Coordinates of C-alpha atoms in Angstrom, one line a residue:
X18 CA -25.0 0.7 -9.1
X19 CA -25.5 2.3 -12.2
X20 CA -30.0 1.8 -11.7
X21 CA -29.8 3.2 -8.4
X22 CA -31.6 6.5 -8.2
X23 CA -30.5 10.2 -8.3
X24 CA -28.5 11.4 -5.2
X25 CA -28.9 15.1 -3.6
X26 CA -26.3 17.4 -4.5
X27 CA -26.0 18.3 -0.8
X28 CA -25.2 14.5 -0.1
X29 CA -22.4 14.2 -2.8
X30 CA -20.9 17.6 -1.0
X31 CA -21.3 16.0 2.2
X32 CA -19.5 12.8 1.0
X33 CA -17.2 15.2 -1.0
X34 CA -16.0 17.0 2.3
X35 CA -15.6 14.0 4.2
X36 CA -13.6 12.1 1.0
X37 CA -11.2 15.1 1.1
X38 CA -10.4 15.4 5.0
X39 CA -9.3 11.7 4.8
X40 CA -7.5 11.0 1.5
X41 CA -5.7 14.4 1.5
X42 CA -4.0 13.2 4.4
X43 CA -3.5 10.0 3.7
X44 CA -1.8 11.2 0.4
X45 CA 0.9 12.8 2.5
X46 CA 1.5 9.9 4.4
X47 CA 2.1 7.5 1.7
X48 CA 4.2 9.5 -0.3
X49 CA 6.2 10.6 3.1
X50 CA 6.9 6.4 2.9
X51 CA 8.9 6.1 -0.1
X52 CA 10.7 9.1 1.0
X53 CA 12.8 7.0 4.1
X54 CA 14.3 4.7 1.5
X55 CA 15.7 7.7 -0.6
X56 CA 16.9 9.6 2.3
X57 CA 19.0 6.4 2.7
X58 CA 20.1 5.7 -0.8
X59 CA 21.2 9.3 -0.8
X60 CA 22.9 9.1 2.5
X61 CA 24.5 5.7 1.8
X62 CA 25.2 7.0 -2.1
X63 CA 28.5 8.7 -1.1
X64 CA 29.8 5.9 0.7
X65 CA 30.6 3.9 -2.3
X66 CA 29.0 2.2 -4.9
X67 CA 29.5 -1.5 -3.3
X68 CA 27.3 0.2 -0.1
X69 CA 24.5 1.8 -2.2
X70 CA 24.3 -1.9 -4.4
X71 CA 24.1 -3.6 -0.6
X72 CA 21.1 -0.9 0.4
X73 CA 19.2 -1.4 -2.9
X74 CA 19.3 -5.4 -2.1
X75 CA 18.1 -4.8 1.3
X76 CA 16.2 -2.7 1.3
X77 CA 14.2 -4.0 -1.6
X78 CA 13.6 -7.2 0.8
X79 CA 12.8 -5.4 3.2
X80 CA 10.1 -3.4 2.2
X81 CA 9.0 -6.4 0.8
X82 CA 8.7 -8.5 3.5
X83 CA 7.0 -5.0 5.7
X84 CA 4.1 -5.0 2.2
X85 CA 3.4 -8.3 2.4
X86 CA 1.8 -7.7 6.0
X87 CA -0.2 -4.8 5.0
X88 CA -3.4 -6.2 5.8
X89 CA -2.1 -5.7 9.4
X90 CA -3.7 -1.7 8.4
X91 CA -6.4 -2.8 5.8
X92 CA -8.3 -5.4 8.5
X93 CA -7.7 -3.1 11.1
X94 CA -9.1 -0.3 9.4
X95 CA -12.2 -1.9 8.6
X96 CA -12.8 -3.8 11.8
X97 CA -12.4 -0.9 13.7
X98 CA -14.8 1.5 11.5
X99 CA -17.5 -1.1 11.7
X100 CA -17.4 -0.3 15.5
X101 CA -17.1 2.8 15.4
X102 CA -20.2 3.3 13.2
X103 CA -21.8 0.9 15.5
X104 CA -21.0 3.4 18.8
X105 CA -19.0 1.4 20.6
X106 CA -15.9 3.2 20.5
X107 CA -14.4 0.6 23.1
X108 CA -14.7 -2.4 21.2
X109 CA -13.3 -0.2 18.2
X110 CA -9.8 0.5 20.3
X111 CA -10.0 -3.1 21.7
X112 CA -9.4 -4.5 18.2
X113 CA -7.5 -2.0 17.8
X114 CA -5.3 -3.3 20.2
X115 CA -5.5 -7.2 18.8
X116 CA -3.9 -5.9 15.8
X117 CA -1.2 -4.6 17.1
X118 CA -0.7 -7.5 19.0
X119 CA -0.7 -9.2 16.1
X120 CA 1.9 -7.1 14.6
X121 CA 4.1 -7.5 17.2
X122 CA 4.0 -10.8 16.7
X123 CA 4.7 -11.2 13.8
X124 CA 7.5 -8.8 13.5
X125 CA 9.3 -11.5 16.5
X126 CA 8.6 -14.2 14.0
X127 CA 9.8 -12.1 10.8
X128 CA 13.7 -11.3 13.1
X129 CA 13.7 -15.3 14.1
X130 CA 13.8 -16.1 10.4
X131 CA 15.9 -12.9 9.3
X132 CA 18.6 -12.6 11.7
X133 CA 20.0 -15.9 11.1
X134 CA 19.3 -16.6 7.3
X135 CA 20.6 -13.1 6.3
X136 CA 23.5 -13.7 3.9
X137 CA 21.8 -17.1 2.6
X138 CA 18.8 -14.2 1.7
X139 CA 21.0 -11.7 0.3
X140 CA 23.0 -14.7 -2.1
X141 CA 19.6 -15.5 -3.3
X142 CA 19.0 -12.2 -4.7
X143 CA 22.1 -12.0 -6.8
X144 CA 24.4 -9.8 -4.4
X145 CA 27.8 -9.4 -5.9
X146 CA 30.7 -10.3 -3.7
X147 CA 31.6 -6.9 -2.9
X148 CA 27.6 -5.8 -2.1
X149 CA 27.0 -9.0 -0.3
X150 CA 28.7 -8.1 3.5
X151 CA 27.1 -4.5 3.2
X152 CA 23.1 -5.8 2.3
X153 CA 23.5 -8.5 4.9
X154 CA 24.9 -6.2 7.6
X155 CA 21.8 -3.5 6.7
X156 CA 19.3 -6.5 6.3
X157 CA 20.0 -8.1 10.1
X158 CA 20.0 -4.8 12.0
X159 CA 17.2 -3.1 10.3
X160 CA 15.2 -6.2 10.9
X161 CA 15.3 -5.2 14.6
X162 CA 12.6 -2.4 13.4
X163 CA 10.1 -4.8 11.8
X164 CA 8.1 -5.2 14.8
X165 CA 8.0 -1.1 14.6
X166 CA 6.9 -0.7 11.2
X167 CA 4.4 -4.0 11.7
X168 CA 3.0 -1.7 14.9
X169 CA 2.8 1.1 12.7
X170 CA 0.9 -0.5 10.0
X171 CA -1.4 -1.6 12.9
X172 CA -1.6 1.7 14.4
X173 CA -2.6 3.0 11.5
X174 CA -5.2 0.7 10.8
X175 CA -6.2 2.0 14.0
X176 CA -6.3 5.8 13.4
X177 CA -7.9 5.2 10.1
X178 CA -10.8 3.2 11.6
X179 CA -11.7 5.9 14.1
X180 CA -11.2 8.5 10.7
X181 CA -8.5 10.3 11.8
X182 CA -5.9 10.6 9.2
X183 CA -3.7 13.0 10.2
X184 CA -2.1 11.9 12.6
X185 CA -0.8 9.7 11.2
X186 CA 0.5 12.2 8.5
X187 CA 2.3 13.7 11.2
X188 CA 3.8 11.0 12.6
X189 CA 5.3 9.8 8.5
X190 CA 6.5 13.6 8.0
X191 CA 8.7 13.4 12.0
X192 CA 9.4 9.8 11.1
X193 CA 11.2 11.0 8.0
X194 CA 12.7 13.9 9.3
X195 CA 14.1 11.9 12.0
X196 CA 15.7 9.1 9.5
X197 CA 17.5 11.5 7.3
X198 CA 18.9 13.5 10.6
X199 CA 19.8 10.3 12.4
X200 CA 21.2 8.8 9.3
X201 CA 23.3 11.8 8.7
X202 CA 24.6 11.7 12.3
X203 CA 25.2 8.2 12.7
X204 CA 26.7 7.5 8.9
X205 CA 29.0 10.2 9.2
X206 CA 29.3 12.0 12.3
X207 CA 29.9 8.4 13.7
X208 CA 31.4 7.0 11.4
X209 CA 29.4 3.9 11.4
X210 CA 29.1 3.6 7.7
X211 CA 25.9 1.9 6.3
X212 CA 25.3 0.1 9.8
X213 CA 24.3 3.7 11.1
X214 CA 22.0 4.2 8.2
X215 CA 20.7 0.8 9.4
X216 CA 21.0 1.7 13.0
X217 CA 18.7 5.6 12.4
X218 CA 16.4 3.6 10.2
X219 CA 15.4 1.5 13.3
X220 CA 15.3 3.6 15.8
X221 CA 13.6 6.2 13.5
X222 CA 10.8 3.7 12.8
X223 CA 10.7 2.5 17.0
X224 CA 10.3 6.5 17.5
X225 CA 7.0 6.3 15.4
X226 CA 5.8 3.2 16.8
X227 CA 6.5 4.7 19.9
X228 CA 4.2 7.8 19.5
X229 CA 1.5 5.3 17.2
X230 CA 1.3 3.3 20.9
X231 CA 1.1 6.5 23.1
X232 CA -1.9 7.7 21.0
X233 CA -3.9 3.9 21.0
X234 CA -2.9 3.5 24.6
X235 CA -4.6 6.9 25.5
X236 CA -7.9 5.8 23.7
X237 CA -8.1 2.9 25.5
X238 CA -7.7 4.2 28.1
X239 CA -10.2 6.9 27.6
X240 CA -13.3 4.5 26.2
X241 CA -12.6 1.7 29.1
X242 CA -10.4 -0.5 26.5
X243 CA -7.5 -3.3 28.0
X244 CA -4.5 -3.3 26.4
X245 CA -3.9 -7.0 27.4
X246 CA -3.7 -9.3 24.7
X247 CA -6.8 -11.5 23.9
X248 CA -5.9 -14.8 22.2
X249 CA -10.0 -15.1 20.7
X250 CA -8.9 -11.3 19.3
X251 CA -5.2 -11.8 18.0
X252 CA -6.9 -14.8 16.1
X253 CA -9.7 -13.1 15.2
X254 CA -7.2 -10.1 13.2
X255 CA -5.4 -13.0 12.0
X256 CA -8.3 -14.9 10.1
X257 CA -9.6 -11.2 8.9
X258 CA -6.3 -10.7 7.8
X259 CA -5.4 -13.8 6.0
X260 CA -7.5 -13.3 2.7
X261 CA -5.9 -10.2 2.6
X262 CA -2.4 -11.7 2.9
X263 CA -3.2 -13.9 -0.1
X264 CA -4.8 -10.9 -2.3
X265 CA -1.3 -8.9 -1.3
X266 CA 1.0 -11.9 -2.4
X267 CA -0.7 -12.1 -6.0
X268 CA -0.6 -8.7 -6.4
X269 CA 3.2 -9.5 -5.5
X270 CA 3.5 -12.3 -7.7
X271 CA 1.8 -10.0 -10.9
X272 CA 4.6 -7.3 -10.3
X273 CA 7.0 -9.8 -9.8
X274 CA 6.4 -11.7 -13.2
X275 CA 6.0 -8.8 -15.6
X276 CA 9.4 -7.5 -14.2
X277 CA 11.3 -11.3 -15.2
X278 CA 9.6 -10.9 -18.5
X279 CA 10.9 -7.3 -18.5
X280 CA 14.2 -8.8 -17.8
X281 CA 13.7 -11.3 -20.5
X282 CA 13.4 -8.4 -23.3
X283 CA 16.5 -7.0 -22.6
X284 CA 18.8 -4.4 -20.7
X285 CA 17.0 -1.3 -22.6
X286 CA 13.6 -2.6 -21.9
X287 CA 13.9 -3.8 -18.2
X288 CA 15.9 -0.1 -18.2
X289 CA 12.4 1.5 -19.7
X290 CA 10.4 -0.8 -17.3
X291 CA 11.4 0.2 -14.0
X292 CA 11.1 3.9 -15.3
X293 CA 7.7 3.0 -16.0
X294 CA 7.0 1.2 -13.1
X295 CA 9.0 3.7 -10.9
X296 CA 6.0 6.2 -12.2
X297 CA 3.2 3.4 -11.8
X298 CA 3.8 3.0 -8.2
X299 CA 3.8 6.8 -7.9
X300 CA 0.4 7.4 -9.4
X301 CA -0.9 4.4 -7.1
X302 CA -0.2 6.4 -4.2
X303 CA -2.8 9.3 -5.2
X304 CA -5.6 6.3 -6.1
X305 CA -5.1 4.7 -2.7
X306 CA -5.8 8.1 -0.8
X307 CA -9.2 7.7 -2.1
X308 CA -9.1 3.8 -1.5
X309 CA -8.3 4.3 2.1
X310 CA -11.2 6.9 2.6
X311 CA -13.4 4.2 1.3
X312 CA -12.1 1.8 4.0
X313 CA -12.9 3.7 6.6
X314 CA -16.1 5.6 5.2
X315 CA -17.8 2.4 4.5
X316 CA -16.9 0.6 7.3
X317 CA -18.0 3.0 9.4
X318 CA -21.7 3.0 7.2
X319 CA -21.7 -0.7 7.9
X320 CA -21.2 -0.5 11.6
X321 CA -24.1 2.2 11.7
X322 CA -26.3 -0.4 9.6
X323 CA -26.8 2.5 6.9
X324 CA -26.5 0.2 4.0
X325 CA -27.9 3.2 1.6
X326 CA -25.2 5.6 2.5
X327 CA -22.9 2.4 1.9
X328 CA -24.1 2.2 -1.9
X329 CA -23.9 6.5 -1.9
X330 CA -20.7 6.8 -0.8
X331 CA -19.4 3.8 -3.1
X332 CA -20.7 5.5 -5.8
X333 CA -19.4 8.7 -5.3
X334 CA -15.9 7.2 -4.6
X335 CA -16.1 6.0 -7.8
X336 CA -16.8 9.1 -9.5
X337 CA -13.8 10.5 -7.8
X338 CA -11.7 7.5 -8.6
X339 CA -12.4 8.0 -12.7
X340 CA -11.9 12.0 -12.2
X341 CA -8.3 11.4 -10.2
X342 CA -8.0 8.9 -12.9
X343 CA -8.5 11.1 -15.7
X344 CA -6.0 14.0 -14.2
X345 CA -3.5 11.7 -13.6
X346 CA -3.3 10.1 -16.9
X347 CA -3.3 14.0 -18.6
X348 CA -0.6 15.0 -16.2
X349 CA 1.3 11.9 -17.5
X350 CA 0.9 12.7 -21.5
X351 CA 1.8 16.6 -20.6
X352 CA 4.8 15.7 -18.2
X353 CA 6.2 12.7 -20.0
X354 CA 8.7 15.0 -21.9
X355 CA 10.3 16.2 -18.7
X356 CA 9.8 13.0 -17.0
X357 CA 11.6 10.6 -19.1
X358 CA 15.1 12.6 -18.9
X359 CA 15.3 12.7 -15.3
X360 CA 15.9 9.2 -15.3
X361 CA 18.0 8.1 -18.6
X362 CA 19.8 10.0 -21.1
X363 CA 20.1 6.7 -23.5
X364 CA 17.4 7.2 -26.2
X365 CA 17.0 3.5 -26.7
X366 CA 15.7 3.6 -23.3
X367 CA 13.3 6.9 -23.9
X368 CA 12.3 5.3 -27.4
X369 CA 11.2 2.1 -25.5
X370 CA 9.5 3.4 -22.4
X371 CA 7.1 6.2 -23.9
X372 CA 4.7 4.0 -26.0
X373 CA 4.3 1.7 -22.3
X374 CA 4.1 5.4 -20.6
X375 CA 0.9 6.5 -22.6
X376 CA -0.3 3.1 -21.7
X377 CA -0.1 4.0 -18.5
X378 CA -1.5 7.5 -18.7
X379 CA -4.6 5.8 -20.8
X380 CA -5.4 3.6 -18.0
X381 CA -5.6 5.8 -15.4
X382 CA -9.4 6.0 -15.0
X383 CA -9.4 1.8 -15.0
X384 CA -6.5 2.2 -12.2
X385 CA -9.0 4.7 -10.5
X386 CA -11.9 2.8 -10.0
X387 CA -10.0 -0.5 -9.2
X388 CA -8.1 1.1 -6.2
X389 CA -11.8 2.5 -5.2
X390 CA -13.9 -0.3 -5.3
X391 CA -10.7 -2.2 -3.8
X392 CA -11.2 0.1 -0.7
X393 CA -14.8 -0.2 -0.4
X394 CA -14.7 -4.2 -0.6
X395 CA -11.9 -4.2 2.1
X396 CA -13.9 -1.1 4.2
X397 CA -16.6 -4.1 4.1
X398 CA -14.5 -7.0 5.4
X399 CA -14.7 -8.7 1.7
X400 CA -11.4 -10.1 1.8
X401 CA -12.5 -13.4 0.6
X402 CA -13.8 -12.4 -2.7
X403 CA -10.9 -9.7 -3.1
X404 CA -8.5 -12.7 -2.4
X405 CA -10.6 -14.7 -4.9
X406 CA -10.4 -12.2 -7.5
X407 CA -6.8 -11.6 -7.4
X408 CA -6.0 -15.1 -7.9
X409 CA -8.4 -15.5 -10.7
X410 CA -6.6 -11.9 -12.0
X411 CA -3.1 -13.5 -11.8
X412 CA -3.8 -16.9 -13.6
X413 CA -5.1 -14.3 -16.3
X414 CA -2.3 -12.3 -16.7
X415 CA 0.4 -14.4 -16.2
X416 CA 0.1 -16.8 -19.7
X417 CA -0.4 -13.2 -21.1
X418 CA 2.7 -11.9 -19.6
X419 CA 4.7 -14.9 -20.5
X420 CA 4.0 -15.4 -23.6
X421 CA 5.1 -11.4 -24.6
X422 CA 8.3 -13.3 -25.2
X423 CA 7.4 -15.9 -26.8
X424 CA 5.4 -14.0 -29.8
X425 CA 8.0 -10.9 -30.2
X426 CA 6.3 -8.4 -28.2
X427 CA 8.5 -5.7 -26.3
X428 CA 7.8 -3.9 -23.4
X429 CA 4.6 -2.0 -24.6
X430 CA 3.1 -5.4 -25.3
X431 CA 3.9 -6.0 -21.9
X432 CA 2.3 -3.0 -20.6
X433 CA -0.5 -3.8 -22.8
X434 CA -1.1 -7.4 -20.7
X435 CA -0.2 -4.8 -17.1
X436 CA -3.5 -3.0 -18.5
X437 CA -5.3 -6.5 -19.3
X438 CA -4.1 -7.3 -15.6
X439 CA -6.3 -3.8 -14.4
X440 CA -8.9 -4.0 -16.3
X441 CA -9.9 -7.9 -15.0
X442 CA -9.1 -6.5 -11.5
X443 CA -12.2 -3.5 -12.5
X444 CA -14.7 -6.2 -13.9
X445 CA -14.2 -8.5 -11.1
X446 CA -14.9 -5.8 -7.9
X447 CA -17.4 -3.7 -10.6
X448 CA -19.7 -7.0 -10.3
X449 CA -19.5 -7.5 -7.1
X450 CA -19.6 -3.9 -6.2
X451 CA -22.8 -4.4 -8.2
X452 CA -24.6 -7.2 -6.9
X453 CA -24.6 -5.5 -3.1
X454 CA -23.3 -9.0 -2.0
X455 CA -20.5 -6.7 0.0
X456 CA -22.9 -5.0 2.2
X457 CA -23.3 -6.8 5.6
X458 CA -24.2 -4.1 8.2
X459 CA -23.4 -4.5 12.0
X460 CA -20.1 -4.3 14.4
X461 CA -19.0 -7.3 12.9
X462 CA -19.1 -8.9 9.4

């Protein structure tokens, strides 16, 4: 990327524009996300303590179990761009509608396995004896609203593909406005306890997928689309989906292992970890704005065969990616004096976390052009190579994670092998970014 030759100003505006309208919006609906899970903590919060240890538990499986399905929106997002760029906006809804499909079978398969193996789950994850009967009570009915949030991941894919972004921005900032209402009404006004946080969580969630449905269903039926399942296309979403499934479960698996090692260090350092991580996670959400826009941007390039506005737009993405980058990680070293204290008054725990927070802030840029060219490979359909990569990025840093331990390190060396972990991911999609192997114009990859 870095031969090509010089770009017009007036097409890095007109990529600049377009960048904005979609990750701007996107933003808002990531960040509106997190936001249902502390509407609930803070609902359930003066219930007792033995109710907010049972929501943490479940609720941490089952966001987990709803992430590990995110390709449901990456693969749709891409597939349906490709058409879109290509013109045929009925094809785009039709896989549109195999996605969601997908998802909402899926979600039947996720309640078969839930609903029965509930408090064996919750045991597994350590559940005290007094958190135990609430986590397995919130886990069984708010995996009733799987399928929902698997059609809304679907849906969004969806929306995204056709480059519309706010809707869906909409439909996360009702969604949550709904929960904590419901929630209120239902924990206390009905006295249901944590089952009615459950219980608003669910029908919050079928309320979104509700309105995600209403919208698809009216493009179809617009462009000429069925809404009948196609076995060829459910299988089709599947196969596109399942590299992405295995990129998402190493990404898993990294965050996973430097949290045990975390663990391993001790009660001020796993303390300073999740503080860290808490704010990690937060920063992602900005950098995958951008990624998202680069979904849908370039699969829509690839569907028009425009393989040079393809490169263009990648490498203006990029820029963008380093500048967020670079913002993010000043905002961090300015903010880190306020930002420490609103989670821990212990100064072991302050002491411990800031040298693995300016780690963090320092590789900001490398986070920024990771979650770009991330978004561009899965705009293109690349999901072999980025399932590829992550595995080879996971064997890489988990030795270098395990072995913190093992040679005295604490939790910045940690964060040290987290920023070995990035800048692999970087190399790995910069080469192939690179060597134009990702570009593959036409409806279909």
């Amino acid at each position: 990327m870095s031969q090509a030759p010089a770009i017009p100003k007036a097409t890095w505006r007109r990529h600049d524009r377009e960048i904005v309208a979609l990750a701007v919006p996107a933003f808002g609906a990531l960040v509106a996300e997190p936001l249902f899970v502390m509407a609930d903590s803070a609902i359930v919060g003066h219930l007792g303590t033995a109710q907010l240890a049972g929501l943490g538990i479940a609720s941490a499986l089952l966001t987990t179990a709803v992430s590990v399905f995110v390709f449901l929106a990456y693969a749709t997002t891409a597939a349906v761009a490709r058409r879109v760029g290509a013109g045929d906006l009925q094809a785009a809804v039709r896989q549109g509608m195999d996605g969601i499909w997908l998802a909402l079978l899926l979600g039947a398969v996720v309640i078969a396995f839930v609903l029965p193996l509930a408090p064996g789950i919750v045991d597994v994850f350590g559940a005290s004896a007094t958190a135990a009967p609430y986590a397995t009570t919130y886990l069984r009915i708010s995996s009733l609203g799987i399928p929902a949030m698997l059609v809304v991941l679907a849906a969004t894919g969806v929306l995204r593909g056709l480059q519309d972004t706010r809707t869906p921005l909409y439909v996360a900032v009702a969604g949550f406005i709904a929960n904590a209402g419901l929630n209120a009404a239902l924990v206390y006004g009905a006295g249901l306890g944590i089952a009615g946080s459950a219980w608003g969580t669910v029908i919050a969630q079928c309320g979104m997928a509700a309105v995600y449905l209403t919208v698809v269903v009216r493009g179809a039926r617009r462009y000429g689309a069925s809404l009948r399942p196609d076995t060829a296309g459910i299988r089709a979403s599947a196969q596109a989906g399942a590299p992405l499934l295995v990129r998402t479960l190493s990404l898993r698996a990294i965050l996973m292992i430097a949290t045990a090692v975390a663990a391993r260090l001790g009660d001020a350092d796993i303390a300073a970890h999740q503080i860290v991580l808490s704010l990690w996670s937060l920063l992602a959400f900005a950098l995958d704005a951008i990624a998202i826009a680069g979904q849908a941007v370039i699969g829509r390039c690839l569907g028009a065969d425009d393989a040079v506005g393809a490169r263009e737009a990648c490498r203006r993405m990029v820029h963008w990616g380093i500048a967020t980058g670079v913002v993010l990680g000043l905002l961090v070293i300015a903010a880190r004096p306020l930002f420490l204290p609103l989670f821990t008054g212990d100064p072991t725990v302050k002491d411990t976390a800031l040298p693995a927070l300016l780690i963090v802030a320092f590789s900001q840029p490398i986070s920024g052009v990771v979650f770009v060219l991330d978004g561009v490979l899965m705009g293109a359909g690349d999901g072999r190579y980025l399932a590829g990569a992550m595995v080879l990025t996971l064997a890489i840093f988990a030795p270098a994670a395990l072995l913190v331990p093992a040679f005295g390190g604490g939790l910045t060396a940690l964060w040290g092998a987290m920023t070995l972990m990035m800048t692999v991911r970087m190399l790995t999609l910069w080469l192939r970014a690179r060597s134009g192997r990702w570009i593959v114009t036409g409806a279909t990859r």
